[in-house]
Tab-separated table of C-alpha atoms in Angstrom:
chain	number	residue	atom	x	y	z
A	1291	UNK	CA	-19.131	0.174	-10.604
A	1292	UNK	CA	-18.215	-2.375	-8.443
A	1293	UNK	CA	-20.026	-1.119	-5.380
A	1294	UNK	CA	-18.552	-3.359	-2.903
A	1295	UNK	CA	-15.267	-1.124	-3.127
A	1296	UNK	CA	-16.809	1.598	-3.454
A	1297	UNK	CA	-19.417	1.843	-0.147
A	1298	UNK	CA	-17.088	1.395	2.385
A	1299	UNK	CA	-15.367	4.798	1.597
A	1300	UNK	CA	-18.346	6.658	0.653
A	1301	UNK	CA	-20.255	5.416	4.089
A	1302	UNK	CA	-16.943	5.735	5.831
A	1303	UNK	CA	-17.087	9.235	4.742
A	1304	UNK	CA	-20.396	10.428	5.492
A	1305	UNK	CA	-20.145	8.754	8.739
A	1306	UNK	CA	-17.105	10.876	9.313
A	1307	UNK	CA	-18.982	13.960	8.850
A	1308	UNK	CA	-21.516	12.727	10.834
A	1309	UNK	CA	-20.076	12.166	13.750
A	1310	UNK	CA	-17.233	14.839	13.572
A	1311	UNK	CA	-19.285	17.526	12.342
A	1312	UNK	CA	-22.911	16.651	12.495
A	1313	UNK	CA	-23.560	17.405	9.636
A	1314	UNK	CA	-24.334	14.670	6.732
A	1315	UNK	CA	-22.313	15.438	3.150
A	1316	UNK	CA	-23.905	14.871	-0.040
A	1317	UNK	CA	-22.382	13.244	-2.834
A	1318	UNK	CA	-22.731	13.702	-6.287
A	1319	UNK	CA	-22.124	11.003	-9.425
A	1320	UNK	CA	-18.973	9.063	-9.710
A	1321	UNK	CA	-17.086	10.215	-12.928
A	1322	UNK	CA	-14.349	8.772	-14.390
A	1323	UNK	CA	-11.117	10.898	-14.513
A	1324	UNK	CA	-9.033	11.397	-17.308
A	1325	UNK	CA	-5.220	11.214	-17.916
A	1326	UNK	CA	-4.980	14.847	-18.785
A	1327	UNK	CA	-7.940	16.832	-16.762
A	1328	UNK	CA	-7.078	19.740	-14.430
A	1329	UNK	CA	-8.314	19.623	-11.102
A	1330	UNK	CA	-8.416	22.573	-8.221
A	1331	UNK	CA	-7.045	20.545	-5.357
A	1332	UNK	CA	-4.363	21.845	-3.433
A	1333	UNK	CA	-4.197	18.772	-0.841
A	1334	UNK	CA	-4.763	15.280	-1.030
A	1335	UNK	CA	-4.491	12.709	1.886
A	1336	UNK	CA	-4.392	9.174	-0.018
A	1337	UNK	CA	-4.612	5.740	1.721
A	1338	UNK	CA	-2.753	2.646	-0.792
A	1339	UNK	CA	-4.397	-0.681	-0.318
A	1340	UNK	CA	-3.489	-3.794	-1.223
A	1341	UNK	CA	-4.591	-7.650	-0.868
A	1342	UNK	CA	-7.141	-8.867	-2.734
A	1343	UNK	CA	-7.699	-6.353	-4.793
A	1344	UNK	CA	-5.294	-3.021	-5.116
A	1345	UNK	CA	-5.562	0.557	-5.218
A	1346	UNK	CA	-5.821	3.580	-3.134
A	1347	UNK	CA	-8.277	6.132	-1.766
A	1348	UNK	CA	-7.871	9.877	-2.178
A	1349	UNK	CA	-9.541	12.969	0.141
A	1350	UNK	CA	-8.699	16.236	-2.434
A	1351	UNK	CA	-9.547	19.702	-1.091
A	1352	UNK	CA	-9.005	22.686	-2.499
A	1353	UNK	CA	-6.874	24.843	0.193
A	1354	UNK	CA	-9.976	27.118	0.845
A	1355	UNK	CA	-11.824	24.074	1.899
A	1356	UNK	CA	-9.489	22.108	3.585
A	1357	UNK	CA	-8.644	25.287	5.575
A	1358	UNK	CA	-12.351	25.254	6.125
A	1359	UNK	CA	-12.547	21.921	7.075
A	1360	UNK	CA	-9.766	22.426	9.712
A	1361	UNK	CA	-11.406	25.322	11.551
A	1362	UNK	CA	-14.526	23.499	11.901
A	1363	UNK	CA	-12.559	20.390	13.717
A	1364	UNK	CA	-10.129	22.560	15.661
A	1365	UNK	CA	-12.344	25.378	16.538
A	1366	UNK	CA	-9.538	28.488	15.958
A	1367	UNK	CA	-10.288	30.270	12.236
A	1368	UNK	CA	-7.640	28.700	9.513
A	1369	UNK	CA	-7.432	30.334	5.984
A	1370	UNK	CA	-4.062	28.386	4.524
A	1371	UNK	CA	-2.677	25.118	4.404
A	1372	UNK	CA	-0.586	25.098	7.008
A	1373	UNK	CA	0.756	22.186	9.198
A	1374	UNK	CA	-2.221	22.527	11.214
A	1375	UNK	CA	-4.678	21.877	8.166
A	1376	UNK	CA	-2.376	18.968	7.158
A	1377	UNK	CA	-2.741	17.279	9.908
A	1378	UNK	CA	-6.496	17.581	10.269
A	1379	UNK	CA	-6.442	16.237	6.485
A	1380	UNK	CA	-4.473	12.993	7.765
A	1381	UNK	CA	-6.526	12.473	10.532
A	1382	UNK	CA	-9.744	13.054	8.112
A	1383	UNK	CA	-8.210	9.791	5.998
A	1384	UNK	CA	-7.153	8.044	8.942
A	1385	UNK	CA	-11.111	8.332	10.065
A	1386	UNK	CA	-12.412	7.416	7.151
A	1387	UNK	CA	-10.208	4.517	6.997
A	1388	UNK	CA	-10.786	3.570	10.591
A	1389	UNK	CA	-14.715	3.178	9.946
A	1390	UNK	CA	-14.307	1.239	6.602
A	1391	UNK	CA	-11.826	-1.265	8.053
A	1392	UNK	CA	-14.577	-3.858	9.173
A	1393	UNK	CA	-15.653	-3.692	5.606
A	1394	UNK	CA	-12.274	-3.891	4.361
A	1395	UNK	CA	-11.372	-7.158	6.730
A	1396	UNK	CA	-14.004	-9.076	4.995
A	1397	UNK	CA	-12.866	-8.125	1.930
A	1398	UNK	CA	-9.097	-9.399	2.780
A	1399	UNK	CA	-8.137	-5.713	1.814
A	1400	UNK	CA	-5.484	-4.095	3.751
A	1401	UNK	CA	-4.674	-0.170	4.337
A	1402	UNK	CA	-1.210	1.563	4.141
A	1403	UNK	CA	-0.529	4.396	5.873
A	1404	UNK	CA	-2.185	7.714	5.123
A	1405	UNK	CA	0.196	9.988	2.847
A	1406	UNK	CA	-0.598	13.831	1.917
A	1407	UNK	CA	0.143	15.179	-0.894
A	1408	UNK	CA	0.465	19.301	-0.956
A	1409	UNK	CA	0.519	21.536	-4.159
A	1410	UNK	CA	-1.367	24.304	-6.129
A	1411	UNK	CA	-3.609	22.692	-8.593
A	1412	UNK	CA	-1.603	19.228	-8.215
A	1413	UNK	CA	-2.803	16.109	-10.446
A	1414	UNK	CA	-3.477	12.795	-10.095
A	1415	UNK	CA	-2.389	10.220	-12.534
A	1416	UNK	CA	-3.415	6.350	-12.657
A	1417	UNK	CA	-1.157	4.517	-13.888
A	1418	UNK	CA	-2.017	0.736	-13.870
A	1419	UNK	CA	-3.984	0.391	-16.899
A	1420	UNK	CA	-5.968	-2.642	-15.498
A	1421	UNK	CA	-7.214	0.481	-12.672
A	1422	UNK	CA	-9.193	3.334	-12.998
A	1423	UNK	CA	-9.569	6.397	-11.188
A	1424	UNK	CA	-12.999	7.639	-10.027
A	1425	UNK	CA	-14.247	10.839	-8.549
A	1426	UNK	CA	-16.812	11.079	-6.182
A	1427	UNK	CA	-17.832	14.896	-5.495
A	1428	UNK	CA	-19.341	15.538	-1.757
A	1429	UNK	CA	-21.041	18.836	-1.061
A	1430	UNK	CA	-21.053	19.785	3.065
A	1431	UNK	CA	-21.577	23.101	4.673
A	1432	UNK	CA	-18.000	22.076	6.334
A	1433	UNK	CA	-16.782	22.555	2.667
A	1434	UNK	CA	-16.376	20.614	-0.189
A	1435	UNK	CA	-14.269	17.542	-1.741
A	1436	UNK	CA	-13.599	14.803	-3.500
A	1437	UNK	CA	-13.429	10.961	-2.951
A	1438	UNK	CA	-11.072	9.440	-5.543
A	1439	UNK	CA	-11.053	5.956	-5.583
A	1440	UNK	CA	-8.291	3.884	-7.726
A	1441	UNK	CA	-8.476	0.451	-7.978
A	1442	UNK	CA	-8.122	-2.783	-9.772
A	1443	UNK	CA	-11.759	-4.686	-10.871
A	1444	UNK	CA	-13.809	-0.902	-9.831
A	1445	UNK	CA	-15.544	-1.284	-13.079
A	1446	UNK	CA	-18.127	-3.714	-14.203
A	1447	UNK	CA	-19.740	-4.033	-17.654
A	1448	UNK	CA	-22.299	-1.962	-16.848
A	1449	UNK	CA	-20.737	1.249	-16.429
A	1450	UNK	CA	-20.503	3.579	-19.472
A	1451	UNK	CA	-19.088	6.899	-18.201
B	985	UNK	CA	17.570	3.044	10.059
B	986	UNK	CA	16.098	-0.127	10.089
B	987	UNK	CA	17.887	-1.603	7.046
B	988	UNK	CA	15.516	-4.617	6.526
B	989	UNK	CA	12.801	-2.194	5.443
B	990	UNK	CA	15.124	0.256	3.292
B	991	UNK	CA	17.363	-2.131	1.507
B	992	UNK	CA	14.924	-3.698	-0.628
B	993	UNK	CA	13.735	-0.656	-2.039
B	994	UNK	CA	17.334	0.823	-2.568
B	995	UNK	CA	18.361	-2.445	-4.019
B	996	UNK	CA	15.267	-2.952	-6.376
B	997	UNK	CA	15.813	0.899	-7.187
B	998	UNK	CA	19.802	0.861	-8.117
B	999	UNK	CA	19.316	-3.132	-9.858
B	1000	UNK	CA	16.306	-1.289	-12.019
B	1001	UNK	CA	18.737	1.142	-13.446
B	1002	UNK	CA	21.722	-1.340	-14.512
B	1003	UNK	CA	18.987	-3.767	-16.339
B	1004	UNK	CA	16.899	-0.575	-17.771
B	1005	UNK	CA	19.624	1.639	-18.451
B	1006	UNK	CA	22.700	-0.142	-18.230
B	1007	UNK	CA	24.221	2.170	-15.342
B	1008	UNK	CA	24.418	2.014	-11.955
B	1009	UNK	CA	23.246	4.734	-9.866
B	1010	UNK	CA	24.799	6.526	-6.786
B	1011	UNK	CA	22.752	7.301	-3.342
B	1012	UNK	CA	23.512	9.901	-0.965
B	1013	UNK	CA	22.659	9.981	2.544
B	1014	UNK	CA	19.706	9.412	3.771
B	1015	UNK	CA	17.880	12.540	5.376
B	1016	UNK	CA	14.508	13.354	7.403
B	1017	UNK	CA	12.259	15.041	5.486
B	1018	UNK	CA	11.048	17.919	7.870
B	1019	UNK	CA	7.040	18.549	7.861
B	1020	UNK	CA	7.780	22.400	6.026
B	1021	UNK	CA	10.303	21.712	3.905
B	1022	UNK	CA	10.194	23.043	-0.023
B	1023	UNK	CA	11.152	20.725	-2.743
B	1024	UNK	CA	11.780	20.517	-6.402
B	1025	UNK	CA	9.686	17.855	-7.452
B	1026	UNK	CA	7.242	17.723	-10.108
B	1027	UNK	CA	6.903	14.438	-10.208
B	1028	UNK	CA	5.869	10.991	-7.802
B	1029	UNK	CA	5.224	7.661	-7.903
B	1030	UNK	CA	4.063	6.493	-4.950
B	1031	UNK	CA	3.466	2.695	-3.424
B	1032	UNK	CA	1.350	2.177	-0.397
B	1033	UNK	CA	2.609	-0.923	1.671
B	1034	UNK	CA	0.330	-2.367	4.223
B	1035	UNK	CA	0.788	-5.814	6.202
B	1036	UNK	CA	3.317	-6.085	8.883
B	1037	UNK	CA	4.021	-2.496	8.516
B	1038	UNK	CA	2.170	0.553	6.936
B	1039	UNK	CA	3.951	2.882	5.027
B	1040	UNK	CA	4.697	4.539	1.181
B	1041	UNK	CA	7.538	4.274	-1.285
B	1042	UNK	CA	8.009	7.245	-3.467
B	1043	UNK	CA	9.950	8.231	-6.532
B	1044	UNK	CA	10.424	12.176	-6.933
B	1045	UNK	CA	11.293	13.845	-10.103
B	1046	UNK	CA	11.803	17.369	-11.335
B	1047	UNK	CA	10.137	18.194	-14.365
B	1048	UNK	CA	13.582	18.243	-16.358
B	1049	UNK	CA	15.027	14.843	-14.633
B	1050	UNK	CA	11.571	12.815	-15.309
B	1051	UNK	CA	11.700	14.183	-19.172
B	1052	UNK	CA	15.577	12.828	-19.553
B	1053	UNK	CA	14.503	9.465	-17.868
B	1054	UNK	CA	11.744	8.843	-20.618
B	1055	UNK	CA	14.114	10.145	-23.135
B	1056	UNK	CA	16.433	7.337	-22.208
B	1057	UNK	CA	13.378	4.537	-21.668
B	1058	UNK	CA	11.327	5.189	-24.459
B	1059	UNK	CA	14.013	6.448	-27.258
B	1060	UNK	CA	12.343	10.097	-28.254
B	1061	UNK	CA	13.420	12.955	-26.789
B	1062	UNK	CA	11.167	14.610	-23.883
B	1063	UNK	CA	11.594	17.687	-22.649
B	1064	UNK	CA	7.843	18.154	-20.643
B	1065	UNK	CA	5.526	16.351	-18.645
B	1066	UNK	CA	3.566	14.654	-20.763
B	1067	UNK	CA	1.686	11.690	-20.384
B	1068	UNK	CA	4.356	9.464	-22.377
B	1069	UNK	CA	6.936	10.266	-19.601
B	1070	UNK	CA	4.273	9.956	-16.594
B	1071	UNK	CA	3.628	6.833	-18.097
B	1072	UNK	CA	7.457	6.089	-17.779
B	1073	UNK	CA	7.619	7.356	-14.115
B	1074	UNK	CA	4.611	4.562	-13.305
B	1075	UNK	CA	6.739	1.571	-14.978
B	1076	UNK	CA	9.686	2.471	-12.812
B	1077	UNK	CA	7.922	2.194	-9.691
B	1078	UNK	CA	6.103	-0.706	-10.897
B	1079	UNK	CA	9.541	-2.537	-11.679
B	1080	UNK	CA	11.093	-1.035	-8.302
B	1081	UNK	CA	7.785	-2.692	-6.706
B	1082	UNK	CA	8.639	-5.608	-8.852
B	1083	UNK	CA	12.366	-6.521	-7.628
B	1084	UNK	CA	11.392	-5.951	-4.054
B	1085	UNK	CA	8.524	-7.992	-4.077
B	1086	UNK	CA	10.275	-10.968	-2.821
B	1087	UNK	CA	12.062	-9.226	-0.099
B	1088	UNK	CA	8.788	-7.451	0.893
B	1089	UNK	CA	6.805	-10.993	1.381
B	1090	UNK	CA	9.623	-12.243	3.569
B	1091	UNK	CA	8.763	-9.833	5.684
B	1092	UNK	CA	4.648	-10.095	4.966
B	1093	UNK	CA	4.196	-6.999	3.446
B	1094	UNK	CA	1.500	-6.192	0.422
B	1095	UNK	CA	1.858	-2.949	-1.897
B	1096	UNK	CA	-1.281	-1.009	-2.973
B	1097	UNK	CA	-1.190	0.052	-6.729
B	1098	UNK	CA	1.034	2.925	-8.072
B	1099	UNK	CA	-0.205	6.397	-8.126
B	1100	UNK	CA	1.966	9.531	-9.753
B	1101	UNK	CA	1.245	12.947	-7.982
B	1102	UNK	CA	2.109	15.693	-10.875
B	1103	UNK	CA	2.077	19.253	-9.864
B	1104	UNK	CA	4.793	22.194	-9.815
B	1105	UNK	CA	7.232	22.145	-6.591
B	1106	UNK	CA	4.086	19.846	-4.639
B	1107	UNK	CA	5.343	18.408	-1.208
B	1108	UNK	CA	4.733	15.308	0.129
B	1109	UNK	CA	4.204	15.097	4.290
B	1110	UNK	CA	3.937	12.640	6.969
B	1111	UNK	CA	0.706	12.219	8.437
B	1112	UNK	CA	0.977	9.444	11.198
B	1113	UNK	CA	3.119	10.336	14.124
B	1114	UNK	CA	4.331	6.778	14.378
B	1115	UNK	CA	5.840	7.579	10.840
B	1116	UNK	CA	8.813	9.138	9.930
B	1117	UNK	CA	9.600	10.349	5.907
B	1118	UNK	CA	12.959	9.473	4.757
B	1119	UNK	CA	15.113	11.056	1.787
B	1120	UNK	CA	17.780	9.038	-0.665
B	1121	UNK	CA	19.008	11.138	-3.167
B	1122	UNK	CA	20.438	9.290	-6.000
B	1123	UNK	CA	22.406	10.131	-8.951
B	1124	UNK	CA	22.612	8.731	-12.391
B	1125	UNK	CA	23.802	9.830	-15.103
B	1126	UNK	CA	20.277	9.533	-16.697
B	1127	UNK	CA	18.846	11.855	-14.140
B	1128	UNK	CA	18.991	12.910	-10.781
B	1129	UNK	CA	15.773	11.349	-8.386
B	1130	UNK	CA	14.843	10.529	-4.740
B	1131	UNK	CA	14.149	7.613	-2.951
B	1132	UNK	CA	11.075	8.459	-0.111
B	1133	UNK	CA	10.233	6.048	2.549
B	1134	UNK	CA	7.739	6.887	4.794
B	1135	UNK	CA	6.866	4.242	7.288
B	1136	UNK	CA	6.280	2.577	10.677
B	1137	UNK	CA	9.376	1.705	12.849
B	1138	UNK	CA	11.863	3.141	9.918
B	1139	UNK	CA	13.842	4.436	12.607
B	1140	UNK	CA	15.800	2.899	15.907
B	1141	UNK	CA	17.805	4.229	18.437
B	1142	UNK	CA	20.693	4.670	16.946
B	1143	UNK	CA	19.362	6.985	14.472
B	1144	UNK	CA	20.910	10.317	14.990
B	1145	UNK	CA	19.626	12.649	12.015
């Protein structure tokens, strides 16, 4: 993998943790997703960048661990995805982005604005075939989830997943 | 609305259609999308722009609507969500992205690459307060679709929705 894409999100994300929670997340291997693979996510907040390279940058939680998530930042008990766990979501993406932008600059890459994506068991898809999409798992006792990464060049000859 | 930013998209959306499909398709009015509101969409594409403004372009499909689209792009009938017609749904907003381009760097703005969301009735929400999520219905008569613009300054004061 191209690891220059790659670190700013996962560093980005455990410095998130860090300082939000003190706590530091673990992640697990990348793996590659497939077209047609089920997932347990029930929200997504996904970042679209473009410039030198393209792509975008998924958060996926499943709605137990978002709502976990959310009680840990906002300090009253949450157990379903409501507008109050969105918005912690966004603001979890909108972090992560914040503290891989230096990164990003010197990379020429630029960030879109954080979407977020709600749905039992929604998927998903890639769809430029020059792109791939890459899971990240992160284990935290804040909760779990993913970092999905999408992007043009992510792949070198090395990888064989 | 701020037309500059809408137009292109609308334009690339209704000027895909007449060279795909040889028809030209009809938009309602635009509407707000409110942060709780239930849809019937099974399936998105979804651009991230970033430069001068942040932001996401969407196309949302019912199951049924995206399977009669494919039908009509790729000749064999589709009735389900298969990867043949999410592979359709990704061309269309990669030709949409296509005919706006040249609008869209007039006006300095990049667009991440495409990403479809699949997932029964999943809902797509605002996450920056800057932002505001906007709705075009539009009708053809190869299937029914909406427009989504989400983005920074989308609105001015005339706006009254």
């Amino acid at each position: 993998m191209n690891q220059a894409y790659v670190n700013p999100f996962i560093n980005a994300t455990i410095k998130l943790f860090e300082e939000i929670f003190h706590t530091t997340p673990v992640f697990g291997k990348p793996y590659l997703l497939k077209a047609n693979e089920t997932h347990n996510w029930d929200v997504s907040a996904m970042i679209g960048l473009a410039g030198e390279t393209q792509g975008a940058v998924i958060l996926a939680f499943s709605e137990e661990n978002a709502a976990k998530i959310a009680t840990a930042m906002i300090g009253s008990p949450k157990t379903a995805l409501d507008e109050d766990v969105t918005d912690v979501i966004g603001e979890l993406i909108n972090i992560v982005a914040g503290n891989a932008k230096k990164d990003l600059e010197q990379m020429r890459i630029l960030i879109s604005l954080p979407t977020i994506i709600t749905g039992s068991n929604h998927r998903i898809v890639k769809t430029d075939k020059a792109a791939v999409l890459v899971g990240i798992p992160f284990t935290s006792d804040k909760g779990d989830f993913q970092l999905l990464i999408s992007m043009q060049g992510l792949l070198t000859d090395e990888d064989n997943f």
